PDB file of C-alpha atoms in Angstrom:
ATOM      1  CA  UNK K 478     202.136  95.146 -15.733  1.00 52.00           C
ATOM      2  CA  UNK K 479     198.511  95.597 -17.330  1.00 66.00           C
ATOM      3  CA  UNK K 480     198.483  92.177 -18.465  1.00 65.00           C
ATOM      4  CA  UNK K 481     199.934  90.334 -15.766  1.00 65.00           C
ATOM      5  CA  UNK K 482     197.682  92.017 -13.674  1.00 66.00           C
ATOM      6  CA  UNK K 483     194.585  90.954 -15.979  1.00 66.00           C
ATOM      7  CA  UNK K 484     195.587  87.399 -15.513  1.00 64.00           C
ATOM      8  CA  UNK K 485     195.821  87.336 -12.454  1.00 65.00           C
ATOM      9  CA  UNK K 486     192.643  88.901 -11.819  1.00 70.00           C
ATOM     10  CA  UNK K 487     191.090  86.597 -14.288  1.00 66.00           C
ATOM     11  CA  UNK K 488     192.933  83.732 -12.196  1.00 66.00           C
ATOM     12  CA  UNK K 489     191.399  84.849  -9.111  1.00 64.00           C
ATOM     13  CA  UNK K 490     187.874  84.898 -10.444  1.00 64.00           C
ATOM     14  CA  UNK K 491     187.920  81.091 -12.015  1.00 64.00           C
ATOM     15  CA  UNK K 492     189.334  79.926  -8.797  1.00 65.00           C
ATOM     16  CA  UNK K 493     186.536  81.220  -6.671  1.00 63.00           C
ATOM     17  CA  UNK K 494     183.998  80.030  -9.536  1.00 62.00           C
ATOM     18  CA  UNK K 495     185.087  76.722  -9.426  1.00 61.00           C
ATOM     19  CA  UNK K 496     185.345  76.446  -5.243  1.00 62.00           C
ATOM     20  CA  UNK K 497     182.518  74.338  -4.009  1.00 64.00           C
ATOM     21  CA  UNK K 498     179.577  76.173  -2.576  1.00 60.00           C
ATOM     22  CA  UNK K 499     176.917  74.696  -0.310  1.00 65.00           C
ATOM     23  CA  UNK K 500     174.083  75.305  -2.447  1.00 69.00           C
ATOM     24  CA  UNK K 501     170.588  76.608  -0.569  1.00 73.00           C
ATOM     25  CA  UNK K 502     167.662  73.814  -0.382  1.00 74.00           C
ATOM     26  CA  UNK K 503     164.050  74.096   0.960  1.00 68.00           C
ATOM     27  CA  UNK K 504     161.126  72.692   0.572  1.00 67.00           C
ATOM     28  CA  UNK K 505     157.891  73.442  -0.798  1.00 66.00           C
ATOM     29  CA  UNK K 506     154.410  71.726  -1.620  1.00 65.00           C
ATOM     30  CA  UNK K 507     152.610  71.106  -4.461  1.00 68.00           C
ATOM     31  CA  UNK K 508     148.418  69.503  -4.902  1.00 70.00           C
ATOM     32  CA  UNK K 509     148.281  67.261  -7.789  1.00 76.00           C
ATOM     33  CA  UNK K 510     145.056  65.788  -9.032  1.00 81.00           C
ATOM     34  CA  UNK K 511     143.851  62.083  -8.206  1.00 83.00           C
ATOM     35  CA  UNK K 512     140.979  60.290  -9.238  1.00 86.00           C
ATOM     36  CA  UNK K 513     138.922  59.009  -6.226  1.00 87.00           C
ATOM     37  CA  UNK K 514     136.715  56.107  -7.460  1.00 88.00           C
ATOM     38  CA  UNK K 515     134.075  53.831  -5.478  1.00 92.00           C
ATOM     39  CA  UNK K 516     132.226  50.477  -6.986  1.00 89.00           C
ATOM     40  CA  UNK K 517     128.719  51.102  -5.264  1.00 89.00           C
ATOM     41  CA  UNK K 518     126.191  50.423  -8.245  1.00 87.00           C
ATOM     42  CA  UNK K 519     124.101  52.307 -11.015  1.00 91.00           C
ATOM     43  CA  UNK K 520     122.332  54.140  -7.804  1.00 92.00           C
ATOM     44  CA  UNK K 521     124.751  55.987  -6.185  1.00 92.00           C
ATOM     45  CA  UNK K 522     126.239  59.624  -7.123  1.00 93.00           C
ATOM     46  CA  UNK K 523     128.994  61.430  -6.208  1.00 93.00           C
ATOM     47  CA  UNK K 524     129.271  65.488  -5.534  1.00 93.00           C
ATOM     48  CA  UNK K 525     132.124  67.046  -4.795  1.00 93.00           C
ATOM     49  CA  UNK K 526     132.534  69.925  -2.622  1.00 91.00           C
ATOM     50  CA  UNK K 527     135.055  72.326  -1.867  1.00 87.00           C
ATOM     51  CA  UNK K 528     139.211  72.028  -1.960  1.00 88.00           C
ATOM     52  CA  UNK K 529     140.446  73.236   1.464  1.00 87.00           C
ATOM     53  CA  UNK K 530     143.731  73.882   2.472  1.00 83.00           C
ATOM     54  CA  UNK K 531     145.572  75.343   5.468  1.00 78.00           C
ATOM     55  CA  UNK K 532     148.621  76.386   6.967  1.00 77.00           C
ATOM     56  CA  UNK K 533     147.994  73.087   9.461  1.00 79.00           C
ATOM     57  CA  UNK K 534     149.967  70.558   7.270  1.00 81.00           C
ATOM     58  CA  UNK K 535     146.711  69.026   6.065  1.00 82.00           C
ATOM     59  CA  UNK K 536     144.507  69.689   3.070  1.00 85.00           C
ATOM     60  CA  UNK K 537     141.343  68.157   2.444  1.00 89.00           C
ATOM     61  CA  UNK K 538     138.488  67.322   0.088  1.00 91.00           C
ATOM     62  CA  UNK K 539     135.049  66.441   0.995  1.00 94.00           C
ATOM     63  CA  UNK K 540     132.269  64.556  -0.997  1.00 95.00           C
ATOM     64  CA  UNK K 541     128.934  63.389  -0.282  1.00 94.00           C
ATOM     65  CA  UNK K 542     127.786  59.930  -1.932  1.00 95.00           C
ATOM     66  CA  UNK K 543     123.858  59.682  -2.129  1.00 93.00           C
ATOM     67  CA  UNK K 544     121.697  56.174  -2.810  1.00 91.00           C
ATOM     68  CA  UNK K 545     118.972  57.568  -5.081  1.00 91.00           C
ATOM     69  CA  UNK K 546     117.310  53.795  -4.917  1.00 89.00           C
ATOM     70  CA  UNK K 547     116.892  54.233  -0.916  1.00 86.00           C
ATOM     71  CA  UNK K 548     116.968  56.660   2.004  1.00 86.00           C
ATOM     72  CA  UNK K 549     121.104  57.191   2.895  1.00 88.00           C
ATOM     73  CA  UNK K 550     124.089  59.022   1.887  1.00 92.00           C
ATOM     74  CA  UNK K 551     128.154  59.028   3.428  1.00 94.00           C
ATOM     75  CA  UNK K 552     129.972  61.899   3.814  1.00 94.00           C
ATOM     76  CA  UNK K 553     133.378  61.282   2.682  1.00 95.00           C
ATOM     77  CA  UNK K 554     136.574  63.808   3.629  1.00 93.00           C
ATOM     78  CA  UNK K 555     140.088  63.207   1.530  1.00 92.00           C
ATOM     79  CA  UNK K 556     142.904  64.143   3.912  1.00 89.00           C
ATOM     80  CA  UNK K 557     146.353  64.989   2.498  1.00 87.00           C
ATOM     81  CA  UNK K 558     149.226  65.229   5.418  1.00 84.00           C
ATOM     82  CA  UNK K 559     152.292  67.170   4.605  1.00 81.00           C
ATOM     83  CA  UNK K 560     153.161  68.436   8.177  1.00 78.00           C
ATOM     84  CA  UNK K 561     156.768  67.465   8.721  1.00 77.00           C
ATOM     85  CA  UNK K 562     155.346  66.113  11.968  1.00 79.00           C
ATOM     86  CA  UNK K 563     152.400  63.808  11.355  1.00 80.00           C
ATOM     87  CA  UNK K 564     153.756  62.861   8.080  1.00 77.00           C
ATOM     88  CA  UNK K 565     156.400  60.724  10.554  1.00 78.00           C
ATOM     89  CA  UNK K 566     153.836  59.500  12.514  1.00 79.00           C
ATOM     90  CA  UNK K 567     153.001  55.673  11.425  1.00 81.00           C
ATOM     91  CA  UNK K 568     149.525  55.941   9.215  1.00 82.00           C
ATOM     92  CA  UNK K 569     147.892  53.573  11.606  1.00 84.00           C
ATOM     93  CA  UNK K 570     148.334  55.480  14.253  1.00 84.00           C
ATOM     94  CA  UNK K 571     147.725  59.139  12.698  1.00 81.00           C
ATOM     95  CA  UNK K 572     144.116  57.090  11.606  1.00 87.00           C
ATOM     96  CA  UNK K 573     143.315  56.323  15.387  1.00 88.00           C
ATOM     97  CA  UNK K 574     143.925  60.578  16.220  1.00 85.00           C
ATOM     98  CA  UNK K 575     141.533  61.422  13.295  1.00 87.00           C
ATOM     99  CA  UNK K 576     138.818  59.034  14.516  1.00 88.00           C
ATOM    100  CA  UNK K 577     139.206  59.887  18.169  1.00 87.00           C
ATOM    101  CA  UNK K 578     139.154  63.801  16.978  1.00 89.00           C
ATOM    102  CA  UNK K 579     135.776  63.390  14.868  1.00 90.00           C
ATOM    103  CA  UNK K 580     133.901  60.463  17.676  1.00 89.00           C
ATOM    104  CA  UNK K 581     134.949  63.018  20.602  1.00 89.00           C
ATOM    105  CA  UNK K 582     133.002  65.837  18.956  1.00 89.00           C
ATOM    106  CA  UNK K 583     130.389  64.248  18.053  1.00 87.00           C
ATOM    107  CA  UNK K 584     129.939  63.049  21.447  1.00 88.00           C
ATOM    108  CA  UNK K 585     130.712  66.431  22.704  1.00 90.00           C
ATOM    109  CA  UNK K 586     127.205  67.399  21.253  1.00 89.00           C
ATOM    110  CA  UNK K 587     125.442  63.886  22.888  1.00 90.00           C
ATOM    111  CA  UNK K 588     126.287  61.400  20.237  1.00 87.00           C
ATOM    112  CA  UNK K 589     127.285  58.155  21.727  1.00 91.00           C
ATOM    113  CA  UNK K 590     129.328  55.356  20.408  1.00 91.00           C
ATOM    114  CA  UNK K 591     126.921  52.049  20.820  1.00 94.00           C
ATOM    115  CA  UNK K 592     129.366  49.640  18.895  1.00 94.00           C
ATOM    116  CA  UNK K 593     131.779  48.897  16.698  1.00 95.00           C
ATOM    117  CA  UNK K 594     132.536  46.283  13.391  1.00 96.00           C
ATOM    118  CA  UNK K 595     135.392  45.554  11.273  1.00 95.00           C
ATOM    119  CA  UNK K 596     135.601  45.382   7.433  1.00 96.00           C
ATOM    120  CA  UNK K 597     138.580  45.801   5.028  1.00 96.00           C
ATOM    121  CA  UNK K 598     139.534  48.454   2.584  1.00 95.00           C
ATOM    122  CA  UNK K 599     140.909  48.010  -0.738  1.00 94.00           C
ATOM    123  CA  UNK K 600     144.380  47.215   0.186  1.00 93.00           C
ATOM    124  CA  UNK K 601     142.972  44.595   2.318  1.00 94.00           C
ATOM    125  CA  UNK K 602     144.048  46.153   5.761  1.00 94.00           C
ATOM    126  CA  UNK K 603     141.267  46.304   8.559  1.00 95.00           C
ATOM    127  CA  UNK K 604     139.213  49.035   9.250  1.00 95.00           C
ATOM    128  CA  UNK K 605     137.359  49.311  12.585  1.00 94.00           C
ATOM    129  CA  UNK K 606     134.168  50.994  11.944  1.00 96.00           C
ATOM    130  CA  UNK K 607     132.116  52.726  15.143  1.00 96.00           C
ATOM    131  CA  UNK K 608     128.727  52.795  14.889  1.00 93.00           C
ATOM    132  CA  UNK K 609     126.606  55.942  16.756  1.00 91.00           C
ATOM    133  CA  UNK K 610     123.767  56.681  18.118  1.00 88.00           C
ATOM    134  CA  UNK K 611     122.227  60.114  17.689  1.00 87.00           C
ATOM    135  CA  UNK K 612     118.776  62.342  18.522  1.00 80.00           C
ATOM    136  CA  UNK K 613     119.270  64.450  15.777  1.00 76.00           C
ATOM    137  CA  UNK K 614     116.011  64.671  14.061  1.00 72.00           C
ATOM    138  CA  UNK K 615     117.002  64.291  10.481  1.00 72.00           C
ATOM    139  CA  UNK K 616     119.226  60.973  11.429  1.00 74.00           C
ATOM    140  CA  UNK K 617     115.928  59.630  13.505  1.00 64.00           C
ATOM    141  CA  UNK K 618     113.928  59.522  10.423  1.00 62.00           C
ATOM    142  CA  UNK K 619     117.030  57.174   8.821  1.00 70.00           C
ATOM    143  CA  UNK K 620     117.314  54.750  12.201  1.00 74.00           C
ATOM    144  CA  UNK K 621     119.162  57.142  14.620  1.00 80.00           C
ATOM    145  CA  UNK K 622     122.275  55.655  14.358  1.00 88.00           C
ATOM    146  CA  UNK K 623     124.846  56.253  11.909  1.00 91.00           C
ATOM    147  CA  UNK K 624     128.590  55.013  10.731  1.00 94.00           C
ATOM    148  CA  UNK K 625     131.798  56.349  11.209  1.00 94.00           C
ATOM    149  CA  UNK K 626     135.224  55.260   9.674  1.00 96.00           C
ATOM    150  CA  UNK K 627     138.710  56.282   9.100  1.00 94.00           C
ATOM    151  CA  UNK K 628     141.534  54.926   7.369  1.00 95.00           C
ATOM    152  CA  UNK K 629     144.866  55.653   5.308  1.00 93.00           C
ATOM    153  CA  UNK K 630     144.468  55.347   0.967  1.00 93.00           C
ATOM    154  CA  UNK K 631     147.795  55.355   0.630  1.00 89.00           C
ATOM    155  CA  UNK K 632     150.834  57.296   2.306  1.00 84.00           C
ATOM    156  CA  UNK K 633     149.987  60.307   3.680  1.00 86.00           C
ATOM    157  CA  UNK K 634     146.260  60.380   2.363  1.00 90.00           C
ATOM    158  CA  UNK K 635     143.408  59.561   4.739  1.00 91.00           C
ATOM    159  CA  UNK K 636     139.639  58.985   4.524  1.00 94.00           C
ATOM    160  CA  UNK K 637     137.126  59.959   7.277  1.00 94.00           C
ATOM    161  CA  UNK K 638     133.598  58.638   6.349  1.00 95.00           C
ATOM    162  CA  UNK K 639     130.583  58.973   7.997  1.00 94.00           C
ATOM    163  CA  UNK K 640     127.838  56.973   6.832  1.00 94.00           C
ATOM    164  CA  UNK K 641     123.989  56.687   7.327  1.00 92.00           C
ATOM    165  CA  UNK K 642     124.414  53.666   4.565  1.00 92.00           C
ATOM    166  CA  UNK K 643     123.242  50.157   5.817  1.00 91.00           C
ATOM    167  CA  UNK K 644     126.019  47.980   6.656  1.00 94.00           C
ATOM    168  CA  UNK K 645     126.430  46.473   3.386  1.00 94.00           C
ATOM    169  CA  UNK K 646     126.840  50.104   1.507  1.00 94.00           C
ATOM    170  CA  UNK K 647     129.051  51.218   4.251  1.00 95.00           C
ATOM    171  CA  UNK K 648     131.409  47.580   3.775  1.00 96.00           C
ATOM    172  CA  UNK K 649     131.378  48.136   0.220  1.00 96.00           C
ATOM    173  CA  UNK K 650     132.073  51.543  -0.045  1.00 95.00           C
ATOM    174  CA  UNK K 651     135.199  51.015   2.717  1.00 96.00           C
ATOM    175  CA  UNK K 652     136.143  48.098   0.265  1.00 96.00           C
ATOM    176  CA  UNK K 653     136.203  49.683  -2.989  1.00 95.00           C
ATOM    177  CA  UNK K 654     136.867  53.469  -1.931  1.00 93.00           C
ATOM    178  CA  UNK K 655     140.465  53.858  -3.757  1.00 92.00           C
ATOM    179  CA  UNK K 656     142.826  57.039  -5.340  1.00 89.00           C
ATOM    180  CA  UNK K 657     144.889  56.755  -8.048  1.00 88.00           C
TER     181      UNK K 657
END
């Protein structure tokens, strides 16, 4: 009986190795590196400052673009989305929250909007850019007023620029701003 009973013991076990199993599945997130390039001229230099992420479903890089021919500089922030959420949400539309977010605190702390213009990014779409007014000292001494832009690189990354560029820089830099 020793035998039999090894074979069917060893019968047992290949029939519940080959049953079909649901097999387990989640998801998890990884940051690759891009290459963020701009076409503004011999002039202008790019820093880079810190990598942040959070448990939000967004991570972000900022970087400051200086003219060292003239008086200005743009703050630019890199947003990645990989919220389940706003990752769904259409990349037009996700744009619009970011810009109301950043122009309703600056106006929280008596910034005002005094106009807007339109330009095109790299992939040709349009970009509405709001132009504010501001009594912060060190933006008086540059014309008080300053840009502010946001718009989707590609599908789920965003850039949020704020510029104290003339309109020109600020076009060209919306124009040629690209990741890859």
């Amino acid at each position: 009986m020793k035998p039999f009973a090894a074979l069917v013991s060893a019968m047992l076990l290949m029939v519940c190795l080959a049953m079909p199993c649901t097999a387990l599945e989640s998801t998890f997130f990884t940051v690759t590196e891009k290459t963020l390039s701009v076409d503004l001229g011999p002039s202008f230099e790019i820093y880079r400052g810190e990598f942040n992420a959070s448990e939000d479903g967004i991570v972000n890089q900022d970087f400051i673009i200086n003219n060292t021919a003239a008086p200005g500089a743009a703050f630019v922030s890199i947003m990645g989305v990989y919220d389940d959420i706003l990752s769904k949400v259409s990349p037009g539309v996700l744009s619009e929250l970011f810009l109301i977010g950043g122009i309703s605190t600056v106006e929280a702390r008596g910034d005002m909007e005094i106009g807007n213009w339109t330009t095109v990014d790299i992939k040709g779409n349009n970009v509405t850019v709001h132009t504010l007014s501001t009594n912060n000292e060190s933006i008086q001494v540059l014309g008080g007023s300053y840009d502010m832009a946001v718009w989707n690189l590609d599908k789920s990354t965003y850039a949020v620029m704020v510029s104290l560029f003339d309109q020109n820089n600020t076009t060209q830099t919306i124009k040629t701003l690209a990741i890859s």
